[in-house]
């Protein structure tokens, strides 16, 4: 089974509400009791990906069990200025963040005299830039070390691969020195392959989470506007949450939570928005397997073909893949039953080259 264990790392300066948010996430784990694991270790939490389609399919098939798909968050120790020079938890922090696939940066957008700000006053852009500069410096150090290691060799040996790598490293170095994160640059497929081995932090997608007081959770505030403008320049998204409120919501039963949000005029909790957006910036999508035994959601990476997706369930499914019987969630809902989908000619048999789509409902045929 290929487990799609992609993870988003939650980062922020001390006292911005990062741990409150993470605690809300881990409380949600405990509620997902039908799932075999919750918090893997103190700083990794597994959450259920909110998806109303799972409930609808469960209502149609009445299975013995329903299993939603999940997603991992890693809580990364609070960053301080100078981390790239080893300040605070410095290098440990940076090595942890290097291991995640996307960065969720919590930014303080609330006033509270009881919660001290490390720099004395509230300034979300300064906070974002403290973190971003540390991440850029850390990447720059890796690039410089590599250039020093292979630069001379590339010039003397004239090895094509080395020259290609040096050109790429210089392009990245130039951007980083201008404070431009790597995710804003464009690369050829060959360059992407070289880049992958370095695991550079600023190449990862980023999501900004503006943490506000409960009174600002619907309309935001001036601080939030600053963060939104900054994120726009960065081609990134912003989600406004009140971490304290999310923590309280995580203790509620689903019906109670729904009622509470409706009274506030909020469609979706901040936490659900963070999970869905993190899932999306990682290029993840969901397919389903259905039946009277089990309705289950599976995570796959967009662009994966049917045999690879079958392999997520079990490696034998990929090895012996014959074909996939596929209907779309929309077609099933429109038709009202699987039988009707077949009668409408909307049930498809797809081969090895079929690129899976979000919402596909599959039955894999295989022979080992």
PDB file of C-alpha atoms in Angstrom, residues 32-298:
ATOM      1  CA  UNK A  32     -12.314  10.561  14.803  1.00  0.00           C
ATOM      2  CA  UNK A  33     -12.417   7.425  16.949  1.00  0.00           C
ATOM      3  CA  UNK A  34     -13.255   5.048  14.091  1.00  0.00           C
ATOM      4  CA  UNK A  35      -9.840   5.790  12.644  1.00  0.00           C
ATOM      5  CA  UNK A  36      -7.045   3.568  13.972  1.00  0.00           C
ATOM      6  CA  UNK A  37      -4.636   6.351  14.924  1.00  0.00           C
ATOM      7  CA  UNK A  38      -4.707   9.912  16.113  1.00  0.00           C
ATOM      8  CA  UNK A  39      -1.608  11.798  17.233  1.00  0.00           C
ATOM      9  CA  UNK A  40       1.424   9.840  16.039  1.00  0.00           C
ATOM     10  CA  UNK A  41       3.802  11.635  18.373  1.00  0.00           C
ATOM     11  CA  UNK A  42       3.443  14.873  20.322  1.00  0.00           C
ATOM     12  CA  UNK A  43       3.932  17.085  17.307  1.00  0.00           C
ATOM     13  CA  UNK A  44       2.151  15.203  14.522  1.00  0.00           C
ATOM     14  CA  UNK A  45      -1.629  15.227  14.298  1.00  0.00           C
ATOM     15  CA  UNK A  46      -3.784  13.356  11.818  1.00  0.00           C
ATOM     16  CA  UNK A  47      -7.075  14.960  10.862  1.00  0.00           C
ATOM     17  CA  UNK A  48     -10.045  13.793   8.870  1.00  0.00           C
ATOM     18  CA  UNK A  49     -10.449  15.708   5.617  1.00  0.00           C
ATOM     19  CA  UNK A  50     -13.952  17.247   5.738  1.00  0.00           C
ATOM     20  CA  UNK A  51     -15.870  15.953   2.696  1.00  0.00           C
ATOM     21  CA  UNK A  52     -19.676  15.925   2.586  1.00  0.00           C
ATOM     22  CA  UNK A  53     -19.554  13.396  -0.292  1.00  0.00           C
ATOM     23  CA  UNK A  54     -18.466  10.677   2.163  1.00  0.00           C
ATOM     24  CA  UNK A  55     -21.665  11.157   4.210  1.00  0.00           C
ATOM     25  CA  UNK A  56     -23.853  11.164   1.098  1.00  0.00           C
ATOM     26  CA  UNK A  57     -22.278   7.919  -0.191  1.00  0.00           C
ATOM     27  CA  UNK A  58     -22.588   6.359   3.253  1.00  0.00           C
ATOM     28  CA  UNK A  59     -26.307   7.239   3.246  1.00  0.00           C
ATOM     29  CA  UNK A  60     -26.729   5.574  -0.174  1.00  0.00           C
ATOM     30  CA  UNK A  61     -24.820   2.330   0.524  1.00  0.00           C
ATOM     31  CA  UNK A  62     -25.470   1.889   4.281  1.00  0.00           C
ATOM     32  CA  UNK A  63     -22.079   0.218   4.760  1.00  0.00           C
ATOM     33  CA  UNK A  64     -20.817  -1.565   7.896  1.00  0.00           C
ATOM     34  CA  UNK A  65     -18.153   1.117   8.166  1.00  0.00           C
ATOM     35  CA  UNK A  66     -17.331   4.484   6.646  1.00  0.00           C
ATOM     36  CA  UNK A  67     -13.736   5.682   6.512  1.00  0.00           C
ATOM     37  CA  UNK A  68     -12.929   9.258   5.514  1.00  0.00           C
ATOM     38  CA  UNK A  69      -9.513  10.191   4.165  1.00  0.00           C
ATOM     39  CA  UNK A  70      -6.974  11.845   6.441  1.00  0.00           C
ATOM     40  CA  UNK A  71      -4.216  14.372   6.389  1.00  0.00           C
ATOM     41  CA  UNK A  72      -1.161  15.077   8.554  1.00  0.00           C
ATOM     42  CA  UNK A  73      -0.170  18.290  10.304  1.00  0.00           C
ATOM     43  CA  UNK A  74       3.175  18.770  12.027  1.00  0.00           C
ATOM     44  CA  UNK A  75       3.504  21.346  14.786  1.00  0.00           C
ATOM     45  CA  UNK A  76       6.897  22.997  14.418  1.00  0.00           C
ATOM     46  CA  UNK A  77       8.457  24.755  17.416  1.00  0.00           C
ATOM     47  CA  UNK A  78       8.063  28.569  17.422  1.00  0.00           C
ATOM     48  CA  UNK A  79      10.656  30.272  15.261  1.00  0.00           C
ATOM     49  CA  UNK A  80      12.736  33.209  16.481  1.00  0.00           C
ATOM     50  CA  UNK A  81      14.767  35.794  14.627  1.00  0.00           C
ATOM     51  CA  UNK A  82      18.218  34.403  13.860  1.00  0.00           C
ATOM     52  CA  UNK A  83      17.081  30.764  13.548  1.00  0.00           C
ATOM     53  CA  UNK A  84      19.198  30.327  10.423  1.00  0.00           C
ATOM     54  CA  UNK A  85      22.218  31.228  12.602  1.00  0.00           C
ATOM     55  CA  UNK A  86      21.162  28.719  15.231  1.00  0.00           C
ATOM     56  CA  UNK A  87      19.187  31.114  17.485  1.00  0.00           C
ATOM     57  CA  UNK A  88      16.420  29.551  19.600  1.00  0.00           C
ATOM     58  CA  UNK A  89      15.798  26.010  18.384  1.00  0.00           C
ATOM     59  CA  UNK A  90      17.254  27.254  15.099  1.00  0.00           C
ATOM     60  CA  UNK A  91      18.614  24.302  13.182  1.00  0.00           C
ATOM     61  CA  UNK A  92      16.185  21.830  14.725  1.00  0.00           C
ATOM     62  CA  UNK A  93      13.291  24.043  13.647  1.00  0.00           C
ATOM     63  CA  UNK A  94      14.678  24.326  10.117  1.00  0.00           C
ATOM     64  CA  UNK A  95      15.321  20.595   9.762  1.00  0.00           C
ATOM     65  CA  UNK A  96      11.722  19.864  10.864  1.00  0.00           C
ATOM     66  CA  UNK A  97      10.262  22.320   8.390  1.00  0.00           C
ATOM     67  CA  UNK A  98      12.425  20.845   5.621  1.00  0.00           C
ATOM     68  CA  UNK A  99      10.609  17.539   6.097  1.00  0.00           C
ATOM     69  CA  UNK A 100       7.095  18.888   5.464  1.00  0.00           C
ATOM     70  CA  UNK A 101       5.458  19.290   2.046  1.00  0.00           C
ATOM     71  CA  UNK A 102       3.622  22.582   2.614  1.00  0.00           C
ATOM     72  CA  UNK A 103       3.945  25.422   5.109  1.00  0.00           C
ATOM     73  CA  UNK A 104       1.011  26.818   7.105  1.00  0.00           C
ATOM     74  CA  UNK A 105       2.198  30.110   8.614  1.00  0.00           C
ATOM     75  CA  UNK A 106       0.131  31.381  11.552  1.00  0.00           C
ATOM     76  CA  UNK A 107       0.205  35.170  11.842  1.00  0.00           C
ATOM     77  CA  UNK A 108      -1.027  37.121  14.866  1.00  0.00           C
ATOM     78  CA  UNK A 109      -3.736  39.594  13.873  1.00  0.00           C
ATOM     79  CA  UNK A 110      -5.220  40.277  17.306  1.00  0.00           C
ATOM     80  CA  UNK A 111      -4.559  42.637  20.216  1.00  0.00           C
ATOM     81  CA  UNK A 112      -4.396  41.127  23.693  1.00  0.00           C
ATOM     82  CA  UNK A 113      -2.521  42.773  26.560  1.00  0.00           C
ATOM     83  CA  UNK A 114      -2.336  39.447  28.395  1.00  0.00           C
ATOM     84  CA  UNK A 115      -0.422  37.752  25.580  1.00  0.00           C
ATOM     85  CA  UNK A 116       2.975  39.349  25.078  1.00  0.00           C
ATOM     86  CA  UNK A 117       4.283  39.716  21.540  1.00  0.00           C
ATOM     87  CA  UNK A 118       7.951  38.723  21.188  1.00  0.00           C
ATOM     88  CA  UNK A 119       8.692  42.026  19.432  1.00  0.00           C
ATOM     89  CA  UNK A 120       6.569  44.210  21.697  1.00  0.00           C
ATOM     90  CA  UNK A 121       3.785  45.204  19.301  1.00  0.00           C
ATOM     91  CA  UNK A 122       1.439  43.712  16.684  1.00  0.00           C
ATOM     92  CA  UNK A 123       2.799  43.940  13.146  1.00  0.00           C
ATOM     93  CA  UNK A 124       1.815  40.932  11.020  1.00  0.00           C
ATOM     94  CA  UNK A 125       3.964  41.877   8.004  1.00  0.00           C
ATOM     95  CA  UNK A 126       7.091  42.247  10.127  1.00  0.00           C
ATOM     96  CA  UNK A 127       6.283  38.821  11.658  1.00  0.00           C
ATOM     97  CA  UNK A 128       5.812  37.195   8.252  1.00  0.00           C
ATOM     98  CA  UNK A 129       9.051  38.696   6.993  1.00  0.00           C
ATOM     99  CA  UNK A 130      11.026  37.556  10.064  1.00  0.00           C
ATOM    100  CA  UNK A 131      10.009  33.989   9.254  1.00  0.00           C
ATOM    101  CA  UNK A 132      10.380  34.277   5.488  1.00  0.00           C
ATOM    102  CA  UNK A 133      13.859  35.810   5.766  1.00  0.00           C
ATOM    103  CA  UNK A 134      14.966  32.957   8.066  1.00  0.00           C
ATOM    104  CA  UNK A 135      13.665  30.407   5.558  1.00  0.00           C
ATOM    105  CA  UNK A 136      15.388  32.195   2.668  1.00  0.00           C
ATOM    106  CA  UNK A 137      18.701  32.374   4.600  1.00  0.00           C
ATOM    107  CA  UNK A 138      18.477  28.679   5.367  1.00  0.00           C
ATOM    108  CA  UNK A 139      17.934  27.795   1.683  1.00  0.00           C
ATOM    109  CA  UNK A 140      20.714  30.154   0.626  1.00  0.00           C
ATOM    110  CA  UNK A 141      23.163  28.344   2.892  1.00  0.00           C
ATOM    111  CA  UNK A 142      22.331  25.004   1.232  1.00  0.00           C
ATOM    112  CA  UNK A 143      22.684  26.491  -2.265  1.00  0.00           C
ATOM    113  CA  UNK A 144      26.024  28.191  -1.408  1.00  0.00           C
ATOM    114  CA  UNK A 145      27.423  24.963   0.043  1.00  0.00           C
ATOM    115  CA  UNK A 146      26.464  23.048  -3.089  1.00  0.00           C
ATOM    116  CA  UNK A 147      27.911  25.702  -5.413  1.00  0.00           C
ATOM    117  CA  UNK A 148      31.198  25.612  -3.457  1.00  0.00           C
ATOM    118  CA  UNK A 149      31.219  21.831  -3.685  1.00  0.00           C
ATOM    119  CA  UNK A 150      30.633  21.334  -7.424  1.00  0.00           C
ATOM    120  CA  UNK A 151      31.366  24.782  -8.949  1.00  0.00           C
ATOM    121  CA  UNK A 152      35.051  24.213  -9.770  1.00  0.00           C
ATOM    122  CA  UNK A 153      34.429  20.624 -10.847  1.00  0.00           C
ATOM    123  CA  UNK A 154      31.725  21.745 -13.301  1.00  0.00           C
ATOM    124  CA  UNK A 155      33.989  24.379 -14.852  1.00  0.00           C
ATOM    125  CA  UNK A 156      36.940  21.992 -15.299  1.00  0.00           C
ATOM    126  CA  UNK A 157      35.197  18.741 -16.223  1.00  0.00           C
ATOM    127  CA  UNK A 158      32.612  20.448 -18.476  1.00  0.00           C
ATOM    128  CA  UNK A 159      30.234  17.631 -17.455  1.00  0.00           C
ATOM    129  CA  UNK A 160      26.825  18.489 -18.943  1.00  0.00           C
ATOM    130  CA  UNK A 161      24.839  17.472 -15.821  1.00  0.00           C
ATOM    131  CA  UNK A 162      27.117  19.453 -13.490  1.00  0.00           C
ATOM    132  CA  UNK A 163      26.903  22.537 -15.706  1.00  0.00           C
ATOM    133  CA  UNK A 164      23.084  22.272 -15.807  1.00  0.00           C
ATOM    134  CA  UNK A 165      23.010  22.008 -12.002  1.00  0.00           C
ATOM    135  CA  UNK A 166      25.338  24.986 -11.483  1.00  0.00           C
ATOM    136  CA  UNK A 167      23.223  27.150 -13.817  1.00  0.00           C
ATOM    137  CA  UNK A 168      20.114  26.204 -11.816  1.00  0.00           C
ATOM    138  CA  UNK A 169      21.834  26.880  -8.472  1.00  0.00           C
ATOM    139  CA  UNK A 170      22.989  30.313  -9.635  1.00  0.00           C
ATOM    140  CA  UNK A 171      19.469  31.166 -10.829  1.00  0.00           C
ATOM    141  CA  UNK A 172      18.093  30.232  -7.394  1.00  0.00           C
ATOM    142  CA  UNK A 173      20.880  32.036  -5.510  1.00  0.00           C
ATOM    143  CA  UNK A 174      20.180  35.242  -7.432  1.00  0.00           C
ATOM    144  CA  UNK A 175      16.477  35.084  -6.515  1.00  0.00           C
ATOM    145  CA  UNK A 176      17.093  34.278  -2.845  1.00  0.00           C
ATOM    146  CA  UNK A 177      19.554  37.167  -2.526  1.00  0.00           C
ATOM    147  CA  UNK A 178      16.744  39.458  -3.717  1.00  0.00           C
ATOM    148  CA  UNK A 179      14.450  37.942  -1.042  1.00  0.00           C
ATOM    149  CA  UNK A 180      12.404  36.063  -3.667  1.00  0.00           C
ATOM    150  CA  UNK A 181      11.220  32.626  -2.469  1.00  0.00           C
ATOM    151  CA  UNK A 182      11.875  29.726  -4.831  1.00  0.00           C
ATOM    152  CA  UNK A 183       8.145  28.940  -5.233  1.00  0.00           C
ATOM    153  CA  UNK A 184       7.825  32.178  -7.265  1.00  0.00           C
ATOM    154  CA  UNK A 185      10.297  30.986  -9.926  1.00  0.00           C
ATOM    155  CA  UNK A 186       9.438  28.729 -12.844  1.00  0.00           C
ATOM    156  CA  UNK A 187      11.430  25.617 -13.713  1.00  0.00           C
ATOM    157  CA  UNK A 188      11.674  23.056 -16.503  1.00  0.00           C
ATOM    158  CA  UNK A 189      10.914  19.406 -15.680  1.00  0.00           C
ATOM    159  CA  UNK A 190      14.649  18.619 -15.647  1.00  0.00           C
ATOM    160  CA  UNK A 191      15.276  21.477 -13.229  1.00  0.00           C
ATOM    161  CA  UNK A 192      12.438  20.293 -10.984  1.00  0.00           C
ATOM    162  CA  UNK A 193      14.094  16.875 -10.732  1.00  0.00           C
ATOM    163  CA  UNK A 194      17.419  18.416  -9.659  1.00  0.00           C
ATOM    164  CA  UNK A 195      15.610  20.746  -7.248  1.00  0.00           C
ATOM    165  CA  UNK A 196      13.730  17.912  -5.536  1.00  0.00           C
ATOM    166  CA  UNK A 197      16.876  16.442  -3.981  1.00  0.00           C
ATOM    167  CA  UNK A 198      17.652  19.656  -2.060  1.00  0.00           C
ATOM    168  CA  UNK A 199      14.327  19.798  -0.191  1.00  0.00           C
ATOM    169  CA  UNK A 200      14.410  23.602  -0.111  1.00  0.00           C
ATOM    170  CA  UNK A 201      11.906  25.255   2.234  1.00  0.00           C
ATOM    171  CA  UNK A 202      10.956  28.277   0.114  1.00  0.00           C
ATOM    172  CA  UNK A 203      10.089  25.974  -2.800  1.00  0.00           C
ATOM    173  CA  UNK A 204       7.165  24.586  -0.766  1.00  0.00           C
ATOM    174  CA  UNK A 205       3.652  26.055  -1.160  1.00  0.00           C
ATOM    175  CA  UNK A 206       2.609  28.338   1.694  1.00  0.00           C
ATOM    176  CA  UNK A 207      -0.734  29.171   3.279  1.00  0.00           C
ATOM    177  CA  UNK A 208      -1.112  32.140   5.632  1.00  0.00           C
ATOM    178  CA  UNK A 209      -3.480  31.773   8.589  1.00  0.00           C
ATOM    179  CA  UNK A 210      -4.531  35.094  10.117  1.00  0.00           C
ATOM    180  CA  UNK A 211      -5.400  34.449  13.767  1.00  0.00           C
ATOM    181  CA  UNK A 212      -7.943  37.000  15.043  1.00  0.00           C
ATOM    182  CA  UNK A 213     -10.166  37.570  18.096  1.00  0.00           C
ATOM    183  CA  UNK A 214     -13.652  36.035  17.916  1.00  0.00           C
ATOM    184  CA  UNK A 215     -15.238  39.441  17.146  1.00  0.00           C
ATOM    185  CA  UNK A 216     -13.162  39.768  13.952  1.00  0.00           C
ATOM    186  CA  UNK A 217     -13.650  36.250  12.667  1.00  0.00           C
ATOM    187  CA  UNK A 218     -16.328  37.206  10.112  1.00  0.00           C
ATOM    188  CA  UNK A 219     -15.257  40.631   8.862  1.00  0.00           C
ATOM    189  CA  UNK A 220     -11.550  40.515   9.662  1.00  0.00           C
ATOM    190  CA  UNK A 221      -9.647  43.681  10.621  1.00  0.00           C
ATOM    191  CA  UNK A 222      -6.922  46.016   9.337  1.00  0.00           C
ATOM    192  CA  UNK A 223      -4.190  43.510  10.201  1.00  0.00           C
ATOM    193  CA  UNK A 224      -5.948  40.846   8.114  1.00  0.00           C
ATOM    194  CA  UNK A 225      -6.111  43.219   5.124  1.00  0.00           C
ATOM    195  CA  UNK A 226      -2.326  43.721   5.362  1.00  0.00           C
ATOM    196  CA  UNK A 227      -1.769  39.969   5.365  1.00  0.00           C
ATOM    197  CA  UNK A 228      -4.142  39.483   2.399  1.00  0.00           C
ATOM    198  CA  UNK A 229      -2.292  42.120   0.345  1.00  0.00           C
ATOM    199  CA  UNK A 230       1.048  40.541   1.213  1.00  0.00           C
ATOM    200  CA  UNK A 231      -0.182  37.040   0.315  1.00  0.00           C
ATOM    201  CA  UNK A 232      -1.564  38.293  -3.010  1.00  0.00           C
ATOM    202  CA  UNK A 233       1.960  39.392  -3.982  1.00  0.00           C
ATOM    203  CA  UNK A 234       3.147  35.932  -2.960  1.00  0.00           C
ATOM    204  CA  UNK A 235       0.408  34.158  -5.026  1.00  0.00           C
ATOM    205  CA  UNK A 236      -0.708  32.550  -1.773  1.00  0.00           C
ATOM    206  CA  UNK A 237      -4.000  32.244   0.114  1.00  0.00           C
ATOM    207  CA  UNK A 238      -5.082  33.553   3.498  1.00  0.00           C
ATOM    208  CA  UNK A 239      -7.556  31.923   5.852  1.00  0.00           C
ATOM    209  CA  UNK A 240      -8.950  33.927   8.760  1.00  0.00           C
ATOM    210  CA  UNK A 241      -9.533  31.959  11.946  1.00  0.00           C
ATOM    211  CA  UNK A 242      -9.917  32.465  15.669  1.00  0.00           C
ATOM    212  CA  UNK A 243      -7.704  29.681  17.057  1.00  0.00           C
ATOM    213  CA  UNK A 244      -9.248  30.045  20.523  1.00  0.00           C
ATOM    214  CA  UNK A 245     -12.746  29.525  19.078  1.00  0.00           C
ATOM    215  CA  UNK A 246     -11.539  26.558  16.973  1.00  0.00           C
ATOM    216  CA  UNK A 247     -10.199  24.977  20.133  1.00  0.00           C
ATOM    217  CA  UNK A 248     -13.624  25.333  21.783  1.00  0.00           C
ATOM    218  CA  UNK A 249     -15.399  24.032  18.649  1.00  0.00           C
ATOM    219  CA  UNK A 250     -13.201  20.939  18.664  1.00  0.00           C
ATOM    220  CA  UNK A 251     -14.768  19.949  22.013  1.00  0.00           C
ATOM    221  CA  UNK A 252     -18.320  20.087  20.621  1.00  0.00           C
ATOM    222  CA  UNK A 253     -20.420  17.348  19.070  1.00  0.00           C
ATOM    223  CA  UNK A 254     -21.005  17.759  15.321  1.00  0.00           C
ATOM    224  CA  UNK A 255     -24.635  18.947  15.636  1.00  0.00           C
ATOM    225  CA  UNK A 256     -23.772  21.437  18.374  1.00  0.00           C
ATOM    226  CA  UNK A 257     -20.849  22.737  16.323  1.00  0.00           C
ATOM    227  CA  UNK A 258     -23.035  23.134  13.236  1.00  0.00           C
ATOM    228  CA  UNK A 259     -25.631  25.112  15.196  1.00  0.00           C
ATOM    229  CA  UNK A 260     -22.984  27.352  16.764  1.00  0.00           C
ATOM    230  CA  UNK A 261     -21.464  28.174  13.344  1.00  0.00           C
ATOM    231  CA  UNK A 262     -24.902  28.790  11.803  1.00  0.00           C
ATOM    232  CA  UNK A 263     -25.750  31.276  14.571  1.00  0.00           C
ATOM    233  CA  UNK A 264     -22.557  33.158  13.745  1.00  0.00           C
ATOM    234  CA  UNK A 265     -23.335  32.988  10.014  1.00  0.00           C
ATOM    235  CA  UNK A 266     -20.230  30.909   9.264  1.00  0.00           C
ATOM    236  CA  UNK A 267     -20.523  28.172   6.611  1.00  0.00           C
ATOM    237  CA  UNK A 268     -17.360  26.243   7.448  1.00  0.00           C
ATOM    238  CA  UNK A 269     -15.130  26.243  10.520  1.00  0.00           C
ATOM    239  CA  UNK A 270     -11.709  27.846  10.125  1.00  0.00           C
ATOM    240  CA  UNK A 271     -10.050  24.539  10.829  1.00  0.00           C
ATOM    241  CA  UNK A 272     -11.967  22.792   8.021  1.00  0.00           C
ATOM    242  CA  UNK A 273     -10.925  25.608   5.684  1.00  0.00           C
ATOM    243  CA  UNK A 274      -7.273  25.195   6.702  1.00  0.00           C
ATOM    244  CA  UNK A 275      -7.416  21.413   6.153  1.00  0.00           C
ATOM    245  CA  UNK A 276      -9.139  21.714   2.760  1.00  0.00           C
ATOM    246  CA  UNK A 277      -6.822  24.478   1.541  1.00  0.00           C
ATOM    247  CA  UNK A 278      -3.670  22.648   2.698  1.00  0.00           C
ATOM    248  CA  UNK A 279      -4.970  19.518   0.913  1.00  0.00           C
ATOM    249  CA  UNK A 280      -5.520  21.561  -2.216  1.00  0.00           C
ATOM    250  CA  UNK A 281      -2.141  23.424  -2.308  1.00  0.00           C
ATOM    251  CA  UNK A 282      -0.429  20.039  -2.085  1.00  0.00           C
ATOM    252  CA  UNK A 283      -2.230  18.998  -5.274  1.00  0.00           C
ATOM    253  CA  UNK A 284      -4.208  16.273  -3.502  1.00  0.00           C
ATOM    254  CA  UNK A 285      -7.595  14.915  -4.563  1.00  0.00           C
ATOM    255  CA  UNK A 286      -9.975  12.160  -3.400  1.00  0.00           C
ATOM    256  CA  UNK A 287     -11.447   9.061  -5.003  1.00  0.00           C
ATOM    257  CA  UNK A 288     -13.915   6.630  -3.419  1.00  0.00           C
ATOM    258  CA  UNK A 289     -14.539   2.919  -3.124  1.00  0.00           C
ATOM    259  CA  UNK A 290     -18.113   1.950  -2.204  1.00  0.00           C
ATOM    260  CA  UNK A 291     -20.095  -1.122  -1.223  1.00  0.00           C
ATOM    261  CA  UNK A 292     -22.201  -2.659   1.527  1.00  0.00           C
ATOM    262  CA  UNK A 293     -19.084  -3.494   3.555  1.00  0.00           C
ATOM    263  CA  UNK A 294     -17.317  -0.185   3.358  1.00  0.00           C
ATOM    264  CA  UNK A 295     -17.490   3.315   1.917  1.00  0.00           C
ATOM    265  CA  UNK A 296     -14.017   4.794   1.908  1.00  0.00           C
ATOM    266  CA  UNK A 297     -12.286   7.943   0.694  1.00  0.00           C
ATOM    267  CA  UNK A 298      -8.713   7.678  -0.607  1.00  0.00           C
TER     268      UNK A 298
END
